[in-house]
Coordinates of C-alpha atoms in Angstrom, one line a residue:
Chain A
N18 CA -33.0 174.4 -100.9
A19 CA -32.6 170.7 -100.3
G20 CA -32.2 168.5 -103.3
V21 CA -33.7 165.1 -104.0
M22 CA -33.3 163.0 -100.8
Q23 CA -32.9 159.3 -101.0
N24 CA -32.5 156.7 -98.2
P25 CA -31.0 154.4 -97.4
R26 CA -27.8 155.2 -99.2
H27 CA -26.6 151.7 -98.9
L28 CA -28.7 148.6 -98.3
V29 CA -27.6 145.0 -98.0
R30 CA -30.3 142.3 -98.4
R31 CA -30.1 138.5 -98.5
R32 CA -31.6 136.7 -101.5
G33 CA -35.4 136.4 -101.1
Q34 CA -35.8 139.4 -98.8
E35 CA -37.5 142.7 -99.6
A36 CA -35.8 146.0 -100.4
R37 CA -37.6 149.3 -99.9
L38 CA -36.0 152.5 -101.2
R39 CA -37.4 155.9 -100.4
C40 CA -37.2 159.2 -102.2
S41 CA -38.4 162.7 -101.3
P42 CA -38.4 165.0 -104.3
M43 CA -37.1 168.5 -104.3
K44 CA -39.4 171.1 -102.8
G45 CA -42.0 172.2 -105.3
H46 CA -41.5 169.1 -107.5
S47 CA -44.5 166.8 -107.9
H48 CA -43.0 164.5 -110.6
V49 CA -40.8 161.6 -109.6
Y50 CA -38.7 159.2 -111.7
W51 CA -36.7 156.1 -110.8
Y52 CA -33.6 155.0 -112.7
R53 CA -31.4 152.0 -112.2
Q54 CA -27.7 151.7 -112.9
L55 CA -26.4 148.2 -113.1
P56 CA -22.7 147.6 -112.6
E57 CA -20.7 148.8 -115.6
E58 CA -23.9 149.9 -117.4
G59 CA -25.6 153.3 -118.0
L60 CA -28.6 154.5 -116.1
K61 CA -31.9 153.2 -117.4
F62 CA -35.3 154.7 -116.8
M63 CA -37.7 152.6 -114.7
V64 CA -40.8 154.4 -113.8
Y65 CA -42.5 157.9 -113.6
L66 CA -45.0 158.8 -110.9
Q67 CA -47.0 161.7 -109.8
K68 CA -48.8 161.9 -106.5
E69 CA -51.0 158.7 -106.2
N70 CA -50.5 157.8 -109.9
I71 CA -48.1 155.7 -111.9
I72 CA -47.8 157.5 -115.3
D73 CA -45.2 155.4 -117.1
E74 CA -43.7 152.1 -115.9
S75 CA -42.4 151.0 -119.2
G76 CA -38.9 150.5 -117.8
M77 CA -39.9 148.5 -114.7
P78 CA -39.4 144.7 -114.6
K79 CA -42.8 143.1 -114.7
E80 CA -42.3 141.0 -111.6
R81 CA -41.1 141.7 -108.1
F82 CA -40.8 145.5 -108.6
S83 CA -43.4 148.1 -107.7
A84 CA -43.4 151.8 -107.1
E85 CA -45.7 154.3 -105.4
F86 CA -45.9 157.9 -104.6
P87 CA -48.6 158.4 -101.9
K88 CA -50.5 161.6 -101.2
E89 CA -48.4 162.1 -98.1
G90 CA -44.8 160.9 -97.7
P91 CA -42.0 159.9 -100.0
S92 CA -42.0 157.8 -103.1
I93 CA -41.2 154.1 -102.5
L94 CA -39.5 151.7 -104.8
R95 CA -40.1 148.2 -103.6
I96 CA -38.3 145.1 -104.7
Q97 CA -39.7 141.8 -103.5
Q98 CA -37.7 138.5 -103.2
V99 CA -34.5 140.1 -104.3
V100 CA -32.0 138.2 -106.4
R101 CA -28.3 138.9 -107.0
G102 CA -29.1 140.5 -110.3
D103 CA -31.0 143.3 -108.5
S104 CA -27.7 144.6 -107.1
A105 CA -27.4 148.1 -108.5
A106 CA -27.6 151.8 -107.8
Y107 CA -31.1 153.1 -107.8
F108 CA -31.5 156.8 -108.5
C109 CA -34.6 158.9 -107.9
A110 CA -35.1 162.1 -109.8
S111 CA -37.7 164.9 -109.7
S112 CA -38.9 167.8 -111.7
T113 CA -41.6 170.5 -111.7
D114 CA -43.0 169.2 -115.0
P115 CA -42.1 166.2 -117.2
G116 CA -40.7 168.6 -119.8
N117 CA -38.5 170.5 -117.3
T118 CA -35.0 169.8 -116.1
I119 CA -34.7 166.6 -114.0
Y120 CA -32.6 166.6 -110.9
F121 CA -31.2 163.4 -109.4
G122 CA -30.7 162.3 -105.9
E123 CA -27.5 160.7 -104.6
G124 CA -28.7 157.2 -105.1
S125 CA -29.4 154.1 -103.1
W126 CA -26.8 151.3 -103.5
L127 CA -28.5 147.8 -103.1
T128 CA -26.3 144.8 -102.6
V129 CA -27.9 141.4 -102.6
V130 CA -25.8 138.7 -100.9
Chain B
D27 CA -33.9 158.6 -129.5
A28 CA -30.8 159.6 -131.5
K29 CA -27.6 157.9 -130.6
T30 CA -24.6 159.9 -129.4
T31 CA -20.9 159.2 -129.8
Q32 CA -18.4 160.4 -127.2
P33 CA -14.7 159.7 -126.7
P34 CA -14.4 157.2 -123.8
S35 CA -11.9 159.3 -121.9
M36 CA -9.9 162.5 -121.9
D37 CA -7.5 164.3 -119.6
C38 CA -7.4 168.0 -118.8
A39 CA -5.0 170.2 -117.0
E40 CA -6.4 172.0 -113.9
G41 CA -7.2 175.7 -114.7
R42 CA -7.5 175.1 -118.4
A43 CA -10.7 174.8 -120.5
A44 CA -12.0 171.3 -121.1
N45 CA -13.8 170.8 -124.4
L46 CA -15.9 167.7 -124.5
P47 CA -17.2 166.7 -128.0
C48 CA -20.3 164.8 -128.8
N49 CA -21.6 163.5 -132.2
H50 CA -25.3 163.1 -132.7
S51 CA -25.7 162.9 -136.5
T52 CA -29.2 161.4 -136.4
I53 CA -30.7 164.0 -134.2
S54 CA -34.2 165.0 -135.2
G55 CA -35.8 168.4 -135.1
N56 CA -37.5 168.2 -131.8
E57 CA -34.7 166.5 -129.9
Y58 CA -32.6 168.4 -127.3
V59 CA -29.0 168.0 -126.3
Y60 CA -28.5 167.4 -122.6
W61 CA -25.3 167.1 -120.6
Y62 CA -25.1 165.5 -117.2
R63 CA -22.1 164.4 -115.2
Q64 CA -21.6 161.8 -112.5
I65 CA -18.9 162.0 -110.0
H66 CA -17.9 158.6 -108.6
S67 CA -20.6 157.1 -106.2
Q68 CA -22.9 160.1 -106.6
G69 CA -26.0 160.8 -108.6
P70 CA -26.0 162.4 -112.0
Q71 CA -25.8 166.2 -111.9
Y72 CA -27.5 168.3 -114.5
I73 CA -25.1 170.7 -116.4
I74 CA -26.9 172.3 -119.3
H75 CA -29.1 171.6 -122.3
G76 CA -30.0 173.2 -125.6
L77 CA -32.1 172.8 -128.8
K78 CA -30.4 175.0 -131.4
N79 CA -28.7 178.0 -129.9
N80 CA -25.6 178.0 -127.9
E81 CA -26.2 178.1 -124.2
T82 CA -24.2 179.2 -121.2
N83 CA -24.7 179.0 -117.4
E84 CA -22.6 179.2 -114.3
M85 CA -21.2 175.7 -114.9
A86 CA -20.5 175.4 -118.6
S87 CA -21.2 176.5 -122.2
L88 CA -22.8 174.4 -124.8
I89 CA -21.9 174.9 -128.4
I90 CA -24.2 173.2 -131.0
T91 CA -23.2 173.2 -134.6
E92 CA -25.5 174.8 -137.1
D93 CA -26.6 171.5 -138.6
R94 CA -27.0 170.1 -135.0
K95 CA -25.1 167.0 -135.8
S96 CA -22.5 167.6 -133.1
S97 CA -22.0 169.7 -130.0
T98 CA -19.2 170.6 -127.5
L99 CA -19.5 171.1 -123.8
I100 CA -17.0 173.6 -122.5
L101 CA -15.9 173.8 -118.9
P102 CA -14.1 177.1 -118.9
H103 CA -11.7 176.5 -116.0
A104 CA -11.5 172.9 -115.0
T105 CA -10.8 172.0 -111.4
L106 CA -10.0 168.7 -109.7
R107 CA -13.7 168.5 -108.6
D108 CA -14.7 168.4 -112.3
T109 CA -13.3 164.9 -112.6
A110 CA -16.3 162.8 -113.5
V111 CA -18.1 160.8 -116.3
Y112 CA -19.8 163.3 -118.6
Y113 CA -22.9 162.2 -120.5
C114 CA -24.2 163.7 -123.7
I115 CA -27.8 162.7 -124.2
V116 CA -30.1 163.5 -127.1
G117 CA -33.8 163.1 -126.8
P118 CA -37.2 164.8 -126.7
N119 CA -37.9 167.3 -123.9
D120 CA -39.2 164.7 -121.4
Y121 CA -38.1 162.5 -118.6
K122 CA -36.8 159.4 -120.4
L123 CA -33.1 160.2 -120.5
S124 CA -31.0 157.5 -122.2
F125 CA -27.5 157.5 -120.7
G126 CA -24.7 155.9 -122.6
A127 CA -21.1 155.2 -121.5
G128 CA -20.1 158.9 -121.5
T129 CA -16.6 160.4 -121.4
T130 CA -14.5 159.9 -118.3
V131 CA -12.8 163.2 -117.7
T132 CA -9.8 163.3 -115.5
V133 CA -8.5 166.7 -114.4
R134 CA -4.9 166.6 -113.4
A135 CA -3.1 169.1 -111.2

């Protein structure tokens, strides 16, 4: 049973470019969450999505960041016009229900140069 | 969410039990205790969680004191692959996990 799949694992972008991070939840999971881990800091919740709906984006920066979970295909975290401060590890997680155990993917490491 | 206090680091001998403490004196009645771990450059891995009763699974045991103000995660037979940062998280049974600094556990041969 495959776990949460994220790609790319590592991504390098120049300042001002766009970064797209993809996440396929575990089989049978319809709830997806994105977390961010800045260097030397703990993981912080960003956004919670179900298919075609954003349920809670209270942890998402108001500008340049967006997330989607289309009816078909993976969830996408999009960062426009990246800046050096966006360099971080971005983790996707999924669950069968928001009250059930959350399982994390291996993460996508974004480096902005 | 209630705040947790964990020692910043601890060492453990391979093959011995590792007992990881966590204080959560402000925990409220509906808040769970979760444990995750993060091996270097990997995603957090779920270990175990509980509300009031002690819990055990194939990875670990969770002992919660009767007043719920503290808990202990027990890895019964630590291996080198258990070297990781261990996070004790207290919160409602939902998706907003609040990760602190955790305890860096180093298992030594």
